Amino acid sequence: MWLLALRTLRFRWAGFIAVFTAMFLGAAIVMACGGLLETGVRMAAPPQRLAGVPIVVTGQQTRDTTDSTGSSGSTALGERRRIDPGLLDTVTAVPGVGSAIPDLSFPATVVVGGRAVGAGSNGHNWSAAGLTPYRLTGGAAPGSGEVVLDTGLAADAGATVGSGVQVTVRGTLRTFTVSGIARQDTGWSLRPGLFFSDAQARQLAGTDGRLDSIGVRPAPGVDLAGLERSVARAVASAGGGTATVLTGERRGLAELPGALSGQRTVTILAAVFGSWAVLIVLFGVASMLGLSLQQRARETALLRAVGATSRQVRRMVLGETAVLSGLATALAVVPGRVVGESLYRQLTDHGVVAREITFHQGWIPVAVGALVAVAAALGAALFAGRRAARTEPVAALAESTVPGRWLTTGRLLTALLLLAGGAGLSVVTATVMTDGPTLASTAGPASVLCSIGLALLAPGITRAVVTAVGRPVRALSGLSGYLALRNATTQHVRTGSAVAPIVLLIGIAGGTLSMQSTEDHVSARSRALGVRAEYALSSSTGGFAPGLLGAVRALPGVAGASELVDSTGFVDAASHGDTVDLRGVSADGARQTLALGALNGSIEDLRGNAVALSRAQAKSFGVRVGDTLRIHFGDGAAADPTVVAEYGGDPDPGDPGRPGDPGEQYLLLPADVLAAHTTTGLPTRILVRAAAGTDPARIRSGLDGLAAGLPGTAVVDHPAVAGPGRQIQQILAASNYTIVAMIVGYAAITVVNTLVAVTRRRRGELGLQRLTGATRAQVLGMLGVEGVLVAVVATVLGTVAAAATIVPYGLVKAHSALPQGSIGIQLAVTAGALALILGATLVPSWRGMRTPPIETVGSGA
């Protein structure tokens, strides 16, 4: 039967194209998601500036956590954790260490003619130049008041050895003499670099002597692996768990503070959407293969009638499937990697993960993608082949013209199990989950499970709906509607097979994109309503010096101004690893620039070791005004600030933008306290509120004048003054508009393949109608009505499935069961599905009717 299977593939190749396409694309999608997951797990960052040393000691960028069940884990820090300078002596004393080189980085920008040049440039200590290495091409090492520029930055600034250059460091413009020009030959495109003497770099960095990293070079002839273990033991003993040792392709993480915070994001995205892809691919491949075998029922029946045994039929079906699936998965390896890299570029472009993290797709994702596609195909082939093989020859011939029983016990149980799972996830999302990165991980899959469950029941539901709308359809569409209703009723299994993939398309696209629309709407409104300031100064050169706030307040017409620092941290009382948003403000300007609502306590007391939080947070953490709250900053440092105020009223279901709503909560801290625990060390924005009756142009003119004297400073208007949204917003936007588009595209291809296959199979039936007197217009009209019926049933079922995601997500995010934002998303999804249905039905039928009817009937096509 293997030979027969190969001959069948050869002479019936057109009928297998749809099955092959489903397997090929499905395997590629699963491989791509697997590559994202492997990338998130490995988080490999090849060193660039630290490429010259094989071992790097740096701050441990994770914090150990314990959840409410007592399970331990770790959560990435959002800011750089620096290490004690005493570790330099500890590492130097390890036997086998040739040299230990300290590394210190801080924002430093060259200014030429009042304009910042060398975007993203950093200052370093001169010793760290050997870590790349940089080599002097002219001049000498820097001394006090001197600087060495890299060749690119020197060219941009027009600087030469001995010339003076202005540099902005920690918000202050200073003048240095260029003592030398250096270049690096690593081949990497590094950020522009400025090098100061080690003593001056420590002074300029403002880190109290703490270092970013220590580069380790082994002594000649020392075994590198053994030295790594020795250094790790020494660091573990002296570092108190705050330092770690990096080697190989992970050394680059020392250059990327906060990069590990994207690890959880990438793994969550890959796991959630990968599981979606697996379910959709299983359903898509199985449904396409099942439809193909169903359309070949007469051929199988004839084989049984001429003496083929049940075992031979099963072997033929499995042989065809094995050949197709093997070829499809083999060809999907390269496209799978291309798709994975494309998705990863989208994530890096959206800032979800650092560009320096390398995309990895090894043999495991490839094997899993191949296994999923092959397992789906062979499972469907085994089920369909067993049914065809067990049927007696006479009964098989009868079933090839009269549909058999579609609702088996296994199909019913599977559908109910999927619907129960989707409903369970919806309930968990609405009643248990809180706003955070994991909210979408329970809300999103609910619509996928419900879509597949309803798709499995589509034939029965289709028949019931068609019966219910029969009279109005006949009244509106006449003969074409009558014929369409008869076909849909008597061939409800065939109609249901056309409905099923469209339910999947509408359910996933509608649910996920509406979820994104709700997130966008709530976050934008919350940020806009949470800030009262009309303007803000924003720095791109590392932050503002402390004295600038006073200058802003002195401008005519300014009612209030506040420094603003954004970071993330942890509250020990939360008993979980999720981060909380920290916002640093000025105590005497917060009330004027932020919409804090009703206050319990005094926000003016937010100085020193103090914190303010929303009433919802106070209730969640079990604290009140006067209590202390154990927190950890984004760099891992611990603190016990006293709660001096609770802000915001109870969440208002009618106004999700009010302070206190779960969509936008911050722990408020003094700006100078929080800034000291960020990577830059300074506030990067100053909020400004105008006095009542003040001419806006007057305020703007004064702010523009200040910004003109501060290179890299811009004036922004409300609502942009609040800055970019939180990371969860970036996560959802990046994922839903890229990965979902890929999955929906696969579902759309499945829809087209299914409808085209069904329509091609009916060419003989359509030809017979034309021979009995039906015109081409009547036949196309009948197919159009059938398409509308399919669209109506699929839209209803798909909307029900989408509601499993939309309703619970909306309840948590916006206290509303309805999706927020534009209703155009759901309308666009429905319109797109209708266009696919009519296009994939009418176009093949119109082309087929160019053939004389007698030929299509005679061919049995």
Short mmCIF file of N, CA, C and O in Angstrom, two decimals, residues 128-176:
data_model
loop_
_atom_site.label_atom_id
_atom_site.label_comp_id
_atom_site.label_asym_id
_atom_site.label_seq_id
_atom_site.Cartn_x
_atom_site.Cartn_y
_atom_site.Cartn_z
N ALA A 128 39.21 50.83 32.00
CA ALA A 128 38.24 49.99 31.31
C ALA A 128 38.46 49.96 29.81
O ALA A 128 37.89 49.12 29.12
N ALA A 129 39.31 50.88 29.29
CA ALA A 129 39.58 50.84 27.85
C ALA A 129 40.25 49.53 27.45
O ALA A 129 40.13 49.08 26.31
N GLY A 130 40.96 48.91 28.39
CA GLY A 130 41.61 47.64 28.08
C GLY A 130 40.66 46.46 28.02
O GLY A 130 41.07 45.37 27.61
N LEU A 131 39.42 46.65 28.40
CA LEU A 131 38.47 45.55 28.36
C LEU A 131 37.98 45.27 26.95
O LEU A 131 37.47 44.19 26.67
N THR A 132 38.10 46.23 26.04
CA THR A 132 37.53 46.04 24.70
C THR A 132 38.48 45.29 23.75
O THR A 132 38.03 44.28 23.16
N PRO A 133 39.69 45.70 23.49
CA PRO A 133 40.38 46.87 24.04
C PRO A 133 40.31 48.06 23.08
O PRO A 133 40.14 47.91 21.87
N TYR A 134 40.43 49.26 23.67
CA TYR A 134 40.68 50.49 22.91
C TYR A 134 42.19 50.75 22.92
O TYR A 134 42.87 50.49 23.92
N ARG A 135 42.70 51.31 21.83
CA ARG A 135 44.12 51.64 21.75
C ARG A 135 44.28 53.09 21.30
O ARG A 135 43.55 53.56 20.42
N LEU A 136 45.19 53.79 21.90
CA LEU A 136 45.44 55.18 21.55
C LEU A 136 46.02 55.27 20.14
O LEU A 136 46.97 54.56 19.79
N THR A 137 45.44 56.14 19.32
CA THR A 137 46.00 56.42 18.01
C THR A 137 46.74 57.75 18.01
O THR A 137 47.40 58.11 17.03
N GLY A 138 46.60 58.48 19.11
CA GLY A 138 47.30 59.75 19.26
C GLY A 138 47.09 60.28 20.65
O GLY A 138 46.08 60.03 21.30
N GLY A 139 48.05 61.02 21.16
CA GLY A 139 47.93 61.59 22.48
C GLY A 139 48.32 60.63 23.58
O GLY A 139 49.06 59.66 23.36
N ALA A 140 47.77 60.88 24.78
CA ALA A 140 48.16 60.10 25.96
C ALA A 140 46.94 59.83 26.82
O ALA A 140 45.84 60.34 26.57
N ALA A 141 47.16 59.00 27.84
CA ALA A 141 46.08 58.67 28.76
C ALA A 141 45.60 59.94 29.48
O ALA A 141 46.38 60.88 29.68
N PRO A 142 44.34 59.98 29.89
CA PRO A 142 43.80 61.20 30.50
C PRO A 142 44.28 61.38 31.94
O PRO A 142 44.48 60.43 32.69
N GLY A 143 44.44 62.66 32.33
CA GLY A 143 44.69 63.01 33.71
C GLY A 143 43.51 63.80 34.23
O GLY A 143 42.43 63.81 33.64
N SER A 144 43.68 64.49 35.32
CA SER A 144 42.60 65.30 35.87
C SER A 144 42.23 66.41 34.90
O SER A 144 43.10 67.11 34.37
N GLY A 145 40.93 66.58 34.62
CA GLY A 145 40.46 67.60 33.70
C GLY A 145 40.65 67.26 32.25
O GLY A 145 40.47 68.12 31.37
N GLU A 146 41.02 66.00 31.96
CA GLU A 146 41.25 65.57 30.58
C GLU A 146 40.33 64.41 30.21
O GLU A 146 39.78 63.73 31.07
N VAL A 147 40.21 64.20 28.89
CA VAL A 147 39.33 63.15 28.39
C VAL A 147 39.94 62.57 27.12
O VAL A 147 40.60 63.27 26.35
N VAL A 148 39.74 61.27 26.92
CA VAL A 148 40.08 60.59 25.67
C VAL A 148 38.78 60.27 24.95
O VAL A 148 37.86 59.69 25.54
N LEU A 149 38.68 60.63 23.67
CA LEU A 149 37.49 60.36 22.87
C LEU A 149 37.76 59.22 21.91
O LEU A 149 38.89 59.06 21.43
N ASP A 150 36.72 58.43 21.62
CA ASP A 150 36.92 57.42 20.58
C ASP A 150 36.93 58.13 19.22
O ASP A 150 36.50 59.29 19.09
N THR A 151 37.43 57.44 18.21
CA THR A 151 37.67 58.09 16.92
C THR A 151 36.39 58.64 16.30
O THR A 151 36.38 59.73 15.72
N GLY A 152 35.28 57.89 16.41
CA GLY A 152 34.02 58.35 15.82
C GLY A 152 33.51 59.60 16.49
O GLY A 152 33.06 60.55 15.83
N LEU A 153 33.55 59.63 17.82
CA LEU A 153 33.07 60.79 18.56
C LEU A 153 33.97 62.00 18.32
O LEU A 153 33.49 63.14 18.20
N ALA A 154 35.27 61.78 18.24
CA ALA A 154 36.19 62.89 17.96
C ALA A 154 35.90 63.50 16.60
O ALA A 154 35.94 64.73 16.43
N ALA A 155 35.61 62.64 15.62
CA ALA A 155 35.29 63.16 14.28
C ALA A 155 33.99 63.95 14.29
O ALA A 155 33.90 65.02 13.68
N ASP A 156 32.97 63.45 14.98
CA ASP A 156 31.69 64.16 15.04
C ASP A 156 31.84 65.50 15.75
O ASP A 156 31.17 66.48 15.40
N ALA A 157 32.68 65.54 16.78
CA ALA A 157 32.85 66.77 17.55
C ALA A 157 33.90 67.70 16.95
O ALA A 157 34.04 68.84 17.41
N GLY A 158 34.63 67.23 15.94
CA GLY A 158 35.70 68.03 15.36
C GLY A 158 36.82 68.29 16.35
O GLY A 158 37.47 69.34 16.32
N ALA A 159 37.05 67.32 17.25
CA ALA A 159 38.04 67.48 18.31
C ALA A 159 39.37 66.86 17.91
O ALA A 159 39.41 65.85 17.21
N THR A 160 40.44 67.47 18.35
CA THR A 160 41.79 66.94 18.15
C THR A 160 42.53 66.96 19.49
O THR A 160 42.07 67.58 20.47
N VAL A 161 43.66 66.27 19.53
CA VAL A 161 44.45 66.23 20.76
C VAL A 161 44.87 67.65 21.14
O VAL A 161 45.42 68.40 20.32
N GLY A 162 44.59 68.02 22.39
CA GLY A 162 44.94 69.34 22.89
C GLY A 162 43.80 70.34 22.83
O GLY A 162 43.87 71.40 23.45
N SER A 163 42.73 70.03 22.09
CA SER A 163 41.60 70.96 22.00
C SER A 163 40.69 70.80 23.21
O SER A 163 40.70 69.78 23.90
N GLY A 164 39.88 71.81 23.46
CA GLY A 164 38.90 71.74 24.54
C GLY A 164 37.57 71.21 24.02
O GLY A 164 37.21 71.40 22.86
N VAL A 165 36.84 70.53 24.88
CA VAL A 165 35.55 69.98 24.50
C VAL A 165 34.60 70.09 25.69
O VAL A 165 35.00 69.90 26.84
N GLN A 166 33.36 70.45 25.42
CA GLN A 166 32.35 70.54 26.46
C GLN A 166 31.63 69.20 26.60
O GLN A 166 31.27 68.57 25.60
N VAL A 167 31.42 68.77 27.85
CA VAL A 167 30.79 67.48 28.12
C VAL A 167 29.73 67.67 29.20
O VAL A 167 29.99 68.32 30.24
N THR A 168 28.54 67.13 28.95
CA THR A 168 27.47 67.15 29.96
C THR A 168 27.54 65.86 30.76
O THR A 168 27.42 64.76 30.20
N VAL A 169 27.77 65.98 32.08
CA VAL A 169 27.81 64.84 32.98
C VAL A 169 26.95 65.16 34.19
O VAL A 169 27.11 66.21 34.81
N ARG A 170 26.01 64.27 34.51
CA ARG A 170 25.10 64.45 35.65
C ARG A 170 24.41 65.81 35.61
O ARG A 170 24.26 66.51 36.62
N GLY A 171 23.98 66.20 34.40
CA GLY A 171 23.20 67.41 34.24
C GLY A 171 24.00 68.69 34.27
O GLY A 171 23.42 69.79 34.22
N THR A 172 25.30 68.61 34.33
CA THR A 172 26.16 69.79 34.42
C THR A 172 27.11 69.84 33.24
O THR A 172 27.72 68.82 32.89
N LEU A 173 27.23 71.00 32.62
CA LEU A 173 28.12 71.18 31.48
C LEU A 173 29.51 71.54 31.98
O LEU A 173 29.70 72.52 32.71
N ARG A 174 30.52 70.74 31.58
CA ARG A 174 31.90 70.95 32.01
C ARG A 174 32.81 70.99 30.78
O ARG A 174 32.46 70.47 29.71
N THR A 175 33.98 71.58 30.95
CA THR A 175 34.95 71.65 29.86
C THR A 175 36.17 70.79 30.19
O THR A 175 36.73 70.89 31.30
N PHE A 176 36.59 69.95 29.24
CA PHE A 176 37.75 69.07 29.40
C PHE A 176 38.70 69.27 28.23
O PHE A 176 38.30 69.70 27.13
#
